[in-house]
Amino acid sequence: MAIMKMVFGSIAFVIFWVSAVFPSFPFLPIGRTAGSLLGALLMVVFHVLTAAEAYDAIDLPILGLLFGTMVVAVYLERADMLKYLGKLLSWRSLGAKDLLLRICLVSGFSSALFTNDTICVALTEFVLQTSRYHNLSPHPFLLALASSANIGSSATPIGNPQNLVIALNSGISFIDFLLGILPAALLGLFVNALLLLCFYWRLLHLQSFEEESNVGHGHEVFRLLDAAPVSEGSDRDEDSWKRATWKGSVYVVVVGMLISFLVGLNMSWTAIGAAMALVVLDFRDAGPCLDKVSYSILVFFSGMFITVEGFDETGIPGAFWDLMEPYAQINTVGGIAVLAIVILILSNVISNVPTVLLMGSKIAASAAAISEAEEKRAWLVLAWTSTVAGNLTLIGSAANMIVCEQARRSEYSLSFYNHLRFGFPSTLIVTAIGLTLVRT
């Protein structure tokens, strides 16, 4: 019976993994969300989990936090936050190198507050338009956007999905999480930007654009951004004073949400509360805004929780950790190195969120046997390493895939090899440097 559970559970997990990493796989082109649900269903059909166990595996606090932050992001878009980020990138840029550094900074810092995926969705098209306007190769700028978004998102629990899982499962407060990883994230952004300049210095130098033409481009970008609709269904007859007041109230609510996170209030209900406050302040039918929430992501996570729980029940992850645990102790330099390598590999093989769900509690339990401080440190090391691991390969993170897919739609191809050529050394260097700064 145990062998059958292991075999069938592994089959269900492989189906989930293939659909998550290769959503257009020729033999099963059903996409990530449907693949996640299929994996969850098979775990129950194959009796790896009971129906009750499958329902219990769904982590409602994480889904609540995801939903709340997605609604807040929709209202921030309506309040022109993304347009302002675009203006910040383009205003009086001094050339290709300056633009690259701005992308690194804006992408990194904004991803810590609004998630890496959101920022990549918002800024990829702008980066493509800007590079084309000046006849620049988009490649270094797209790499800067995706890699900096991943690194910057590591600094907070709301920066990416795996950090949400870690923060809620570990009980680490928002402020402790921020203080524990922020130094590593800041230095990581700096080092990553330097590596981008080193790798693409000649290309950026040859393709630098003149300041005079750039000033004109700044005004052109502003014109394009301002010409774009502020949001679907917005009232264009609303006078500017009322709109400015509403936009100000959106920013006040978001700042209040972040302050609530910092003082230790429940993150899930705080995010949902902020979302509902914005709905009420908007004082109109919330349907059009709520329709823009990515419910498919919530469904994907629900199926993933069940699938990962079923795979854990096969005993394979536990056996793997039993094998690695003696060499991956958090209180030694060698142990941290081995642990980081394990996380880097798993995050790129089965993706970072499943890695955190499967290995997080095991890594934390091993560290807790040493001390409470080491347990907290283990969670933060997991957060840092699993997030930066997304820069290793093109399929290492959803942010990379978002940038790649949007670039493809604009007829620019990001190849796996060209990403790996920069991603491999950058990931190893940034991860190693950051691990020296992750603290409790």
Tab-separated table of N, CA and C in Angstrom, residues 59 62 157 162-174 176-177 267 356 360-361 364 372 375-380 382-383:
chain	number	residue	atom	x	y	z
A	59	ASP	N	-4.343	26.280	2.356
A	59	ASP	CA	-3.959	27.280	3.356
A	59	ASP	C	-4.744	28.568	3.124
A	62	ILE	N	-3.031	32.173	3.482
A	62	ILE	CA	-2.213	32.569	2.337
A	62	ILE	C	-3.089	33.025	1.180
A	157	PRO	N	7.597	39.959	3.298
A	157	PRO	CA	6.690	38.812	3.160
A	157	PRO	C	5.708	38.940	2.005
A	162	GLN	N	6.319	32.696	-2.263
A	162	GLN	CA	7.021	31.833	-1.308
A	162	GLN	C	7.309	32.549	0.001
A	163	ASN	N	7.521	33.856	-0.058
A	163	ASN	CA	7.709	34.607	1.182
A	163	ASN	C	6.424	34.665	2.004
A	164	LEU	N	5.279	34.745	1.319
A	164	LEU	CA	3.995	34.699	2.030
A	164	LEU	C	3.878	33.403	2.815
A	165	VAL	N	4.212	32.297	2.142
A	165	VAL	CA	4.137	30.990	2.785
A	165	VAL	C	5.064	30.937	3.995
A	166	ILE	N	6.290	31.410	3.818
A	166	ILE	CA	7.280	31.361	4.904
A	166	ILE	C	6.854	32.229	6.071
A	167	ALA	N	6.401	33.446	5.789
A	167	ALA	CA	6.031	34.365	6.870
A	167	ALA	C	4.870	33.809	7.693
A	168	LEU	N	3.864	33.253	7.032
A	168	LEU	CA	2.699	32.755	7.758
A	168	LEU	C	2.989	31.435	8.472
A	169	ASN	N	3.785	30.574	7.854
A	169	ASN	CA	4.097	29.292	8.494
A	169	ASN	C	5.109	29.427	9.625
A	170	SER	N	5.991	30.400	9.526
A	170	SER	CA	7.034	30.562	10.544
A	170	SER	C	6.596	31.440	11.708
A	171	GLY	N	5.603	32.314	11.457
A	171	GLY	CA	5.197	33.261	12.494
A	171	GLY	C	6.133	34.440	12.624
A	172	ILE	N	7.074	34.611	11.687
A	172	ILE	CA	7.985	35.761	11.730
A	172	ILE	C	7.209	37.019	11.355
A	173	SER	N	7.344	38.058	12.160
A	173	SER	CA	6.604	39.288	11.908
A	173	SER	C	7.150	40.001	10.671
A	174	PHE	N	6.357	40.912	10.149
A	174	PHE	CA	6.751	41.658	8.957
A	174	PHE	C	8.050	42.415	9.206
A	176	ASP	N	10.428	41.904	11.497
A	176	ASP	CA	11.576	41.008	11.676
A	176	ASP	C	12.021	40.410	10.347
A	177	PHE	N	11.062	40.079	9.505
A	177	PHE	CA	11.377	39.557	8.173
A	177	PHE	C	12.144	40.613	7.381
A	267	MET	N	-1.523	39.625	8.844
A	267	MET	CA	-1.304	40.092	7.478
A	267	MET	C	-2.473	39.766	6.557
A	356	VAL	N	9.446	25.396	-0.951
A	356	VAL	CA	9.185	25.943	0.386
A	356	VAL	C	8.129	25.114	1.111
A	360	GLY	N	10.229	23.420	3.858
A	360	GLY	CA	10.290	24.471	4.880
A	360	GLY	C	10.198	23.953	6.299
A	361	SER	N	9.164	23.174	6.583
A	361	SER	CA	8.968	22.678	7.948
A	361	SER	C	10.090	21.729	8.363
A	364	ALA	N	13.196	23.886	9.082
A	364	ALA	CA	12.976	24.623	10.320
A	364	ALA	C	13.058	23.711	11.539
A	372	GLU	N	16.158	28.356	19.003
A	372	GLU	CA	15.039	29.099	18.415
A	372	GLU	C	15.538	30.126	17.415
A	375	GLU	N	16.306	28.505	14.166
A	375	GLU	CA	15.093	28.177	13.427
A	375	GLU	C	14.630	29.376	12.610
A	376	LYS	N	14.615	30.540	13.235
A	376	LYS	CA	14.221	31.754	12.534
A	376	LYS	C	15.183	32.050	11.396
A	377	ARG	N	16.462	31.863	11.663
A	377	ARG	CA	17.458	32.086	10.623
A	377	ARG	C	17.267	31.125	9.449
A	378	ALA	N	16.907	29.897	9.735
A	378	ALA	CA	16.687	28.907	8.678
A	378	ALA	C	15.543	29.331	7.766
A	379	TRP	N	14.459	29.849	8.351
A	379	TRP	CA	13.349	30.335	7.539
A	379	TRP	C	13.801	31.476	6.629
A	380	LEU	N	14.588	32.400	7.169
A	380	LEU	CA	15.045	33.545	6.378
A	380	LEU	C	16.022	33.121	5.285
A	382	LEU	N	15.951	30.255	3.832
A	382	LEU	CA	15.084	29.626	2.838
A	382	LEU	C	14.417	30.686	1.969
A	383	ALA	N	13.938	31.760	2.590
A	383	ALA	CA	13.283	32.834	1.837
A	383	ALA	C	14.258	33.482	0.857
